[in-house]
Amino acid sequence: MAAITKSVNLSARVASVSKGDKTFRRTAAAPRAARRTVAVTAAAKPTWYPGSPGPEYLDGSLPGDYGFDPLGLGADPKNLAWFQQAELMHARWAMLGVTGILVPEALTKAGILNTPVWFEAGAEGEYFTNGLTLFWMQMILMNWAEVRRWQDIKNPGSVNEDPIFKGRGFECTGTEVGYPGGRWFNPMGMASTPEAMATAKVKEIKNGRLAMLAMLGFATQAFVTKSGPVQNWIDHVFSSNHVTMFG
């Protein structure tokens, strides 16, 4: 909207130079045009609740912004930036989790794999070492990744190239926090244009939000039915009048 306002004001100034005695009429008309344009832009912005414009600090610049912040948690710009990154990371983990739950169970039902249901996999699975070693390995590796992510949030671009792989072409090419790009995180070179990147961001956060809700549903189903989501779906399909969310 700021860009729109600036362009209208510039047009007014140009008119004042080129039209002489018509300056005052043209200059006075510009703010009204600006107000009409801004009003249309605000009305056209999609919102989570029809008729609610949402808070001013959610101006549509973030991917998947639909003005949802009923508690005002993002009123502080620093908090908003942090919550955006937190949501993005939780969304990505949730998408991986949903895939890791659905695919093995579906393949097991099809007779291709023989894996335990997701909430029993940790207890029944066989690993190359004991649980304590796995725990500390994960702590060390995740600490390395998270510290570098935190450094990038504080100083964007400061960790774009890892010292271990320096000079080998694995530098992150992304210009925004949370979207590192490069051969590590975008090996197939997808979303190569700004327009495609903007579309991919919205698709990612939408699918991620759906995955977070799915994970909540999977956990609730596991607690109540002691079965995985694929088995719950099969039970419902074959007995839709009796196996429902109500029992």
PDB file of C-alpha atoms in Angstrom:
ATOM      1  CA  MET A   1       0.000   0.000   0.000  1.00  0.00           C
ATOM      2  CA  ALA A   2       2.905   2.312   0.674  1.00  0.00           C
ATOM      3  CA  ALA A   3       4.104   1.672  -2.865  1.00  0.00           C
ATOM      4  CA  ILE A   4       0.683   2.638  -4.209  1.00  0.00           C
ATOM      5  CA  THR A   5       0.630   5.842  -2.189  1.00  0.00           C
ATOM      6  CA  LYS A   6       4.079   6.844  -3.393  1.00  0.00           C
ATOM      7  CA  SER A   7       3.184   6.266  -7.022  1.00  0.00           C
ATOM      8  CA  VAL A   8       0.057   8.411  -6.707  1.00  0.00           C
ATOM      9  CA  ASN A   9       1.947  11.234  -5.022  1.00  0.00           C
ATOM     10  CA  LEU A  10       4.613  11.108  -7.740  1.00  0.00           C
ATOM     11  CA  SER A  11       1.908  11.383 -10.383  1.00  0.00           C
ATOM     12  CA  ALA A  12       0.546  14.435  -8.609  1.00  0.00           C
ATOM     13  CA  ARG A  13       3.943  16.110  -8.596  1.00  0.00           C
ATOM     14  CA  VAL A  14       4.472  15.387 -12.295  1.00  0.00           C
ATOM     15  CA  ALA A  15       1.054  16.883 -13.043  1.00  0.00           C
ATOM     16  CA  SER A  16       1.948  20.048 -11.156  1.00  0.00           C
ATOM     17  CA  VAL A  17       5.000  20.546 -13.342  1.00  0.00           C
ATOM     18  CA  SER A  18       3.400  19.855 -16.696  1.00  0.00           C
ATOM     19  CA  LYS A  19      -0.106  21.283 -16.334  1.00  0.00           C
ATOM     20  CA  GLY A  20       0.511  24.738 -14.974  1.00  0.00           C
ATOM     21  CA  ASP A  21      -2.711  26.366 -13.727  1.00  0.00           C
ATOM     22  CA  LYS A  22      -4.383  22.970 -13.331  1.00  0.00           C
ATOM     23  CA  THR A  23      -1.982  22.073 -10.559  1.00  0.00           C
ATOM     24  CA  PHE A  24      -4.309  22.478  -7.617  1.00  0.00           C
ATOM     25  CA  ARG A  25      -7.165  20.502  -9.121  1.00  0.00           C
ATOM     26  CA  ARG A  26      -4.895  17.597 -10.106  1.00  0.00           C
ATOM     27  CA  THR A  27      -3.020  17.582  -6.783  1.00  0.00           C
ATOM     28  CA  ALA A  28      -6.217  17.563  -4.762  1.00  0.00           C
ATOM     29  CA  ALA A  29      -7.591  14.643  -6.746  1.00  0.00           C
ATOM     30  CA  ALA A  30      -4.565  12.402  -6.110  1.00  0.00           C
ATOM     31  CA  PRO A  31      -5.184  11.631  -2.392  1.00  0.00           C
ATOM     32  CA  ARG A  32      -8.774  10.624  -3.157  1.00  0.00           C
ATOM     33  CA  ALA A  33      -7.540   8.210  -5.802  1.00  0.00           C
ATOM     34  CA  ALA A  34      -4.994   6.866  -3.337  1.00  0.00           C
ATOM     35  CA  ARG A  35      -7.669   6.285  -0.711  1.00  0.00           C
ATOM     36  CA  ARG A  36      -9.876   4.450  -3.198  1.00  0.00           C
ATOM     37  CA  THR A  37      -6.986   2.235  -4.347  1.00  0.00           C
ATOM     38  CA  VAL A  38      -5.913   1.384  -0.796  1.00  0.00           C
ATOM     39  CA  ALA A  39      -9.491   0.578   0.208  1.00  0.00           C
ATOM     40  CA  VAL A  40      -9.860  -1.826  -2.697  1.00  0.00           C
ATOM     41  CA  THR A  41      -6.514  -3.476  -1.855  1.00  0.00           C
ATOM     42  CA  ALA A  42      -7.492  -3.967   1.795  1.00  0.00           C
ATOM     43  CA  ALA A  43     -10.884  -5.360   0.832  1.00  0.00           C
ATOM     44  CA  ALA A  44      -9.342  -7.760  -1.675  1.00  0.00           C
ATOM     45  CA  LYS A  45      -6.935  -9.277   0.872  1.00  0.00           C
ATOM     46  CA  PRO A  46      -8.207 -12.746   1.894  1.00  0.00           C
ATOM     47  CA  THR A  47      -8.891 -13.120   5.613  1.00  0.00           C
ATOM     48  CA  TRP A  48      -9.529 -16.096   7.857  1.00  0.00           C
ATOM     49  CA  TYR A  49     -12.871 -14.609   8.940  1.00  0.00           C
ATOM     50  CA  PRO A  50     -14.999 -12.897   6.257  1.00  0.00           C
ATOM     51  CA  GLY A  51     -15.469  -9.213   6.954  1.00  0.00           C
ATOM     52  CA  SER A  52     -12.603  -9.015   9.435  1.00  0.00           C
ATOM     53  CA  PRO A  53      -9.608  -7.061   8.051  1.00  0.00           C
ATOM     54  CA  GLY A  54      -7.242  -8.413  10.699  1.00  0.00           C
ATOM     55  CA  PRO A  55      -4.619  -6.425  12.602  1.00  0.00           C
ATOM     56  CA  GLU A  56      -2.638  -3.731  10.805  1.00  0.00           C
ATOM     57  CA  TYR A  57       0.716  -5.429  11.361  1.00  0.00           C
ATOM     58  CA  LEU A  58      -0.459  -8.407   9.303  1.00  0.00           C
ATOM     59  CA  ASP A  59      -0.377  -6.533   6.019  1.00  0.00           C
ATOM     60  CA  GLY A  60      -0.273  -9.507   3.654  1.00  0.00           C
ATOM     61  CA  SER A  61       3.494  -9.459   3.130  1.00  0.00           C
ATOM     62  CA  LEU A  62       4.062 -12.811   4.882  1.00  0.00           C
ATOM     63  CA  PRO A  63       3.337 -16.088   3.040  1.00  0.00           C
ATOM     64  CA  GLY A  64      -0.087 -17.417   3.964  1.00  0.00           C
ATOM     65  CA  ASP A  65      -1.087 -14.277   5.869  1.00  0.00           C
ATOM     66  CA  TYR A  66      -4.849 -14.255   6.414  1.00  0.00           C
ATOM     67  CA  GLY A  67      -4.933 -11.831   9.318  1.00  0.00           C
ATOM     68  CA  PHE A  68      -5.228 -14.513  12.013  1.00  0.00           C
ATOM     69  CA  ASP A  69      -3.834 -13.355  15.345  1.00  0.00           C
ATOM     70  CA  PRO A  70      -6.753 -13.054  17.797  1.00  0.00           C
ATOM     71  CA  LEU A  71      -4.414 -12.792  20.809  1.00  0.00           C
ATOM     72  CA  GLY A  72      -2.178 -10.136  19.251  1.00  0.00           C
ATOM     73  CA  LEU A  73       0.955 -12.239  19.718  1.00  0.00           C
ATOM     74  CA  GLY A  74       2.652 -10.736  16.660  1.00  0.00           C
ATOM     75  CA  ALA A  75       2.126  -7.070  17.492  1.00  0.00           C
ATOM     76  CA  ASP A  76       5.826  -6.714  18.264  1.00  0.00           C
ATOM     77  CA  PRO A  77       7.802  -6.932  14.971  1.00  0.00           C
ATOM     78  CA  LYS A  78      10.554  -9.018  16.599  1.00  0.00           C
ATOM     79  CA  ASN A  79       8.026 -11.488  17.981  1.00  0.00           C
ATOM     80  CA  LEU A  80       6.265 -11.651  14.616  1.00  0.00           C
ATOM     81  CA  ALA A  81       9.519 -12.512  12.836  1.00  0.00           C
ATOM     82  CA  TRP A  82      10.281 -15.206  15.416  1.00  0.00           C
ATOM     83  CA  PHE A  83       6.773 -16.704  15.274  1.00  0.00           C
ATOM     84  CA  GLN A  84       6.974 -16.831  11.486  1.00  0.00           C
ATOM     85  CA  GLN A  85      10.155 -18.907  11.668  1.00  0.00           C
ATOM     86  CA  ALA A  86       8.749 -21.081  14.454  1.00  0.00           C
ATOM     87  CA  GLU A  87       5.610 -21.822  12.442  1.00  0.00           C
ATOM     88  CA  LEU A  88       7.660 -22.579   9.339  1.00  0.00           C
ATOM     89  CA  MET A  89       9.897 -25.072  11.157  1.00  0.00           C
ATOM     90  CA  HIS A  90       6.983 -26.785  12.926  1.00  0.00           C
ATOM     91  CA  ALA A  91       5.161 -27.005   9.603  1.00  0.00           C
ATOM     92  CA  ARG A  92       8.122 -28.694   7.918  1.00  0.00           C
ATOM     93  CA  TRP A  93       8.584 -31.165  10.755  1.00  0.00           C
ATOM     94  CA  ALA A  94       4.858 -31.927  10.739  1.00  0.00           C
ATOM     95  CA  MET A  95       4.894 -32.653   6.993  1.00  0.00           C
ATOM     96  CA  LEU A  96       7.797 -35.057   7.498  1.00  0.00           C
ATOM     97  CA  GLY A  97       6.000 -36.629  10.440  1.00  0.00           C
ATOM     98  CA  VAL A  98       2.751 -37.147   8.547  1.00  0.00           C
ATOM     99  CA  THR A  99       4.644 -38.778   5.683  1.00  0.00           C
ATOM    100  CA  GLY A 100       6.584 -40.986   8.108  1.00  0.00           C
ATOM    101  CA  ILE A 101       3.356 -42.120   9.757  1.00  0.00           C
ATOM    102  CA  LEU A 102       1.123 -42.688   6.731  1.00  0.00           C
ATOM    103  CA  VAL A 103       3.529 -44.266   4.238  1.00  0.00           C
ATOM    104  CA  PRO A 104       4.912 -47.133   6.419  1.00  0.00           C
ATOM    105  CA  GLU A 105       1.468 -48.017   7.744  1.00  0.00           C
ATOM    106  CA  ALA A 106      -0.084 -47.965   4.265  1.00  0.00           C
ATOM    107  CA  LEU A 107       2.723 -50.121   2.851  1.00  0.00           C
ATOM    108  CA  THR A 108       2.378 -52.519   5.780  1.00  0.00           C
ATOM    109  CA  LYS A 109      -1.367 -52.854   5.144  1.00  0.00           C
ATOM    110  CA  ALA A 110      -0.551 -53.545   1.483  1.00  0.00           C
ATOM    111  CA  GLY A 111       1.868 -56.315   2.491  1.00  0.00           C
ATOM    112  CA  ILE A 112       4.969 -54.550   1.154  1.00  0.00           C
ATOM    113  CA  LEU A 113       6.536 -53.698   4.525  1.00  0.00           C
ATOM    114  CA  ASN A 114       6.318 -55.102   8.015  1.00  0.00           C
ATOM    115  CA  THR A 115       6.581 -52.155  10.360  1.00  0.00           C
ATOM    116  CA  PRO A 116       4.966 -51.382  13.716  1.00  0.00           C
ATOM    117  CA  VAL A 117       2.379 -48.640  14.055  1.00  0.00           C
ATOM    118  CA  TRP A 118       3.978 -45.221  14.495  1.00  0.00           C
ATOM    119  CA  PHE A 119       3.426 -44.796  18.247  1.00  0.00           C
ATOM    120  CA  GLU A 120       5.064 -48.197  18.934  1.00  0.00           C
ATOM    121  CA  ALA A 121       7.934 -47.902  16.459  1.00  0.00           C
ATOM    122  CA  GLY A 122      10.374 -46.505  19.002  1.00  0.00           C
ATOM    123  CA  ALA A 123       9.884 -49.401  21.383  1.00  0.00           C
ATOM    124  CA  GLU A 124       9.848 -52.204  18.812  1.00  0.00           C
ATOM    125  CA  GLY A 125      12.368 -50.915  16.293  1.00  0.00           C
ATOM    126  CA  GLU A 126      15.900 -52.293  16.043  1.00  0.00           C
ATOM    127  CA  TYR A 127      18.708 -49.773  15.640  1.00  0.00           C
ATOM    128  CA  PHE A 128      22.447 -49.967  15.090  1.00  0.00           C
ATOM    129  CA  THR A 129      23.141 -48.776  18.634  1.00  0.00           C
ATOM    130  CA  ASN A 130      21.435 -48.207  21.980  1.00  0.00           C
ATOM    131  CA  GLY A 131      18.923 -45.469  22.760  1.00  0.00           C
ATOM    132  CA  LEU A 132      21.300 -43.362  24.845  1.00  0.00           C
ATOM    133  CA  THR A 133      23.824 -43.124  22.015  1.00  0.00           C
ATOM    134  CA  LEU A 134      21.081 -42.212  19.558  1.00  0.00           C
ATOM    135  CA  PHE A 135      19.840 -39.515  21.928  1.00  0.00           C
ATOM    136  CA  TRP A 136      23.228 -37.806  22.220  1.00  0.00           C
ATOM    137  CA  MET A 137      23.891 -38.108  18.503  1.00  0.00           C
ATOM    138  CA  GLN A 138      20.614 -36.320  17.829  1.00  0.00           C
ATOM    139  CA  MET A 139      21.375 -33.671  20.459  1.00  0.00           C
ATOM    140  CA  ILE A 140      24.769 -32.872  18.925  1.00  0.00           C
ATOM    141  CA  LEU A 141      23.575 -32.823  15.308  1.00  0.00           C
ATOM    142  CA  MET A 142      20.409 -30.839  16.035  1.00  0.00           C
ATOM    143  CA  ASN A 143      22.367 -28.385  18.173  1.00  0.00           C
ATOM    144  CA  TRP A 144      24.717 -27.759  15.227  1.00  0.00           C
ATOM    145  CA  ALA A 145      21.792 -27.186  12.860  1.00  0.00           C
ATOM    146  CA  GLU A 146      19.782 -25.019  15.239  1.00  0.00           C
ATOM    147  CA  VAL A 147      22.734 -22.824  16.245  1.00  0.00           C
ATOM    148  CA  ARG A 148      23.435 -22.106  12.595  1.00  0.00           C
ATOM    149  CA  ARG A 149      19.762 -21.333  11.974  1.00  0.00           C
ATOM    150  CA  TRP A 150      19.774 -18.954  14.947  1.00  0.00           C
ATOM    151  CA  GLN A 151      22.875 -17.246  13.601  1.00  0.00           C
ATOM    152  CA  ASP A 152      21.140 -16.775  10.254  1.00  0.00           C
ATOM    153  CA  ILE A 153      18.121 -15.219  11.976  1.00  0.00           C
ATOM    154  CA  LYS A 154      20.337 -12.773  13.858  1.00  0.00           C
ATOM    155  CA  ASN A 155      22.582 -11.998  10.877  1.00  0.00           C
ATOM    156  CA  PRO A 156      20.998 -13.166   7.587  1.00  0.00           C
ATOM    157  CA  GLY A 157      23.503 -14.692   5.196  1.00  0.00           C
ATOM    158  CA  SER A 158      26.268 -15.105   7.784  1.00  0.00           C
ATOM    159  CA  VAL A 159      26.201 -18.912   7.588  1.00  0.00           C
ATOM    160  CA  ASN A 160      25.466 -19.372   3.900  1.00  0.00           C
ATOM    161  CA  GLU A 161      28.626 -21.431   3.409  1.00  0.00           C
ATOM    162  CA  ASP A 162      29.724 -24.200   5.751  1.00  0.00           C
ATOM    163  CA  PRO A 163      33.457 -24.179   6.529  1.00  0.00           C
ATOM    164  CA  ILE A 164      33.673 -27.957   6.059  1.00  0.00           C
ATOM    165  CA  PHE A 165      32.445 -27.720   2.456  1.00  0.00           C
ATOM    166  CA  LYS A 166      33.866 -24.305   1.648  1.00  0.00           C
ATOM    167  CA  GLY A 167      34.610 -23.754  -2.027  1.00  0.00           C
ATOM    168  CA  ARG A 168      32.786 -26.895  -3.185  1.00  0.00           C
ATOM    169  CA  GLY A 169      29.674 -25.201  -4.571  1.00  0.00           C
ATOM    170  CA  PHE A 170      27.386 -25.956  -1.632  1.00  0.00           C
ATOM    171  CA  GLU A 171      26.778 -22.342  -0.673  1.00  0.00           C
ATOM    172  CA  CYS A 172      23.207 -21.395   0.234  1.00  0.00           C
ATOM    173  CA  THR A 173      21.883 -18.963  -2.332  1.00  0.00           C
ATOM    174  CA  GLY A 174      18.661 -17.901  -0.599  1.00  0.00           C
ATOM    175  CA  THR A 175      18.230 -14.276   0.395  1.00  0.00           C
ATOM    176  CA  GLU A 176      15.543 -14.747   3.056  1.00  0.00           C
ATOM    177  CA  VAL A 177      15.686 -16.329   6.503  1.00  0.00           C
ATOM    178  CA  GLY A 178      14.078 -19.758   6.426  1.00  0.00           C
ATOM    179  CA  TYR A 179      14.626 -20.280   2.718  1.00  0.00           C
ATOM    180  CA  PRO A 180      18.330 -21.141   2.309  1.00  0.00           C
ATOM    181  CA  GLY A 181      18.164 -22.608  -1.207  1.00  0.00           C
ATOM    182  CA  GLY A 182      21.334 -23.755  -2.965  1.00  0.00           C
ATOM    183  CA  ARG A 183      22.431 -27.327  -3.674  1.00  0.00           C
ATOM    184  CA  TRP A 184      21.840 -28.397  -0.077  1.00  0.00           C
ATOM    185  CA  PHE A 185      18.198 -27.332   0.207  1.00  0.00           C
ATOM    186  CA  ASN A 186      17.056 -26.910  -3.396  1.00  0.00           C
ATOM    187  CA  PRO A 187      19.046 -29.422  -5.447  1.00  0.00           C
ATOM    188  CA  MET A 188      16.416 -29.564  -8.210  1.00  0.00           C
ATOM    189  CA  GLY A 189      16.372 -25.793  -8.672  1.00  0.00           C
ATOM    190  CA  MET A 190      12.633 -25.421  -8.153  1.00  0.00           C
ATOM    191  CA  ALA A 191      10.935 -22.002  -7.852  1.00  0.00           C
ATOM    192  CA  SER A 192      13.627 -20.280  -9.872  1.00  0.00           C
ATOM    193  CA  THR A 193      11.653 -17.057 -10.400  1.00  0.00           C
ATOM    194  CA  PRO A 194      10.342 -14.635  -7.730  1.00  0.00           C
ATOM    195  CA  GLU A 195       6.754 -15.389  -8.766  1.00  0.00           C
ATOM    196  CA  ALA A 196       7.248 -19.150  -8.522  1.00  0.00           C
ATOM    197  CA  MET A 197       9.009 -18.720  -5.178  1.00  0.00           C
ATOM    198  CA  ALA A 198       6.136 -16.676  -3.764  1.00  0.00           C
ATOM    199  CA  THR A 199       3.647 -19.327  -4.882  1.00  0.00           C
ATOM    200  CA  ALA A 200       5.765 -22.134  -3.410  1.00  0.00           C
ATOM    201  CA  LYS A 201       5.980 -20.338  -0.050  1.00  0.00           C
ATOM    202  CA  VAL A 202       2.200 -20.091   0.211  1.00  0.00           C
ATOM    203  CA  LYS A 203       1.726 -23.745  -0.797  1.00  0.00           C
ATOM    204  CA  GLU A 204       4.330 -24.859   1.733  1.00  0.00           C
ATOM    205  CA  ILE A 205       2.839 -23.025   4.695  1.00  0.00           C
ATOM    206  CA  LYS A 206      -0.698 -24.122   3.789  1.00  0.00           C
ATOM    207  CA  ASN A 207       0.329 -27.774   3.579  1.00  0.00           C
ATOM    208  CA  GLY A 208       2.382 -27.363   6.740  1.00  0.00           C
ATOM    209  CA  ARG A 209      -0.551 -25.982   8.708  1.00  0.00           C
ATOM    210  CA  LEU A 210      -2.701 -28.864   7.499  1.00  0.00           C
ATOM    211  CA  ALA A 211       0.037 -31.300   8.542  1.00  0.00           C
ATOM    212  CA  MET A 212       0.190 -29.799  12.039  1.00  0.00           C
ATOM    213  CA  LEU A 213      -3.557 -30.316  12.410  1.00  0.00           C
ATOM    214  CA  ALA A 214      -3.141 -33.852  11.049  1.00  0.00           C
ATOM    215  CA  MET A 215      -0.476 -34.635  13.652  1.00  0.00           C
ATOM    216  CA  LEU A 216      -2.846 -33.476  16.381  1.00  0.00           C
ATOM    217  CA  GLY A 217      -5.509 -35.756  14.923  1.00  0.00           C
ATOM    218  CA  PHE A 218      -3.116 -38.709  14.670  1.00  0.00           C
ATOM    219  CA  ALA A 219      -2.096 -38.317  18.317  1.00  0.00           C
ATOM    220  CA  THR A 220      -5.725 -38.081  19.462  1.00  0.00           C
ATOM    221  CA  GLN A 221      -6.693 -41.152  17.407  1.00  0.00           C
ATOM    222  CA  ALA A 222      -3.786 -43.141  18.784  1.00  0.00           C
ATOM    223  CA  PHE A 223      -4.745 -42.264  22.352  1.00  0.00           C
ATOM    224  CA  VAL A 224      -8.434 -43.093  21.885  1.00  0.00           C
ATOM    225  CA  THR A 225      -8.431 -46.009  19.421  1.00  0.00           C
ATOM    226  CA  LYS A 226      -4.930 -47.489  19.915  1.00  0.00           C
ATOM    227  CA  SER A 227      -4.674 -47.688  16.107  1.00  0.00           C
ATOM    228  CA  GLY A 228      -2.908 -45.804  13.353  1.00  0.00           C
ATOM    229  CA  PRO A 229      -4.632 -43.344  10.983  1.00  0.00           C
ATOM    230  CA  VAL A 230      -4.717 -45.776   8.045  1.00  0.00           C
ATOM    231  CA  GLN A 231      -6.408 -48.448  10.161  1.00  0.00           C
ATOM    232  CA  ASN A 232      -8.856 -45.850  11.478  1.00  0.00           C
ATOM    233  CA  TRP A 233      -9.685 -44.867   7.902  1.00  0.00           C
ATOM    234  CA  ILE A 234     -10.176 -48.498   6.848  1.00  0.00           C
ATOM    235  CA  ASP A 235     -12.462 -49.153   9.817  1.00  0.00           C
ATOM    236  CA  HIS A 236     -14.536 -46.097   8.950  1.00  0.00           C
ATOM    237  CA  VAL A 237     -14.819 -46.987   5.240  1.00  0.00           C
ATOM    238  CA  PHE A 238     -16.064 -50.508   5.970  1.00  0.00           C
ATOM    239  CA  SER A 239     -18.399 -49.432   8.771  1.00  0.00           C
ATOM    240  CA  SER A 240     -19.113 -45.762   8.232  1.00  0.00           C
ATOM    241  CA  ASN A 241     -22.311 -45.805  10.307  1.00  0.00           C
ATOM    242  CA  HIS A 242     -20.645 -47.263  13.383  1.00  0.00           C
ATOM    243  CA  VAL A 243     -16.992 -46.186  13.305  1.00  0.00           C
ATOM    244  CA  THR A 244     -17.039 -42.380  13.419  1.00  0.00           C
ATOM    245  CA  MET A 245     -15.378 -39.594  15.351  1.00  0.00           C
ATOM    246  CA  PHE A 246     -18.073 -40.044  18.006  1.00  0.00           C
ATOM    247  CA  GLY A 247     -17.304 -43.711  18.677  1.00  0.00           C
TER     248      GLY A 247
END
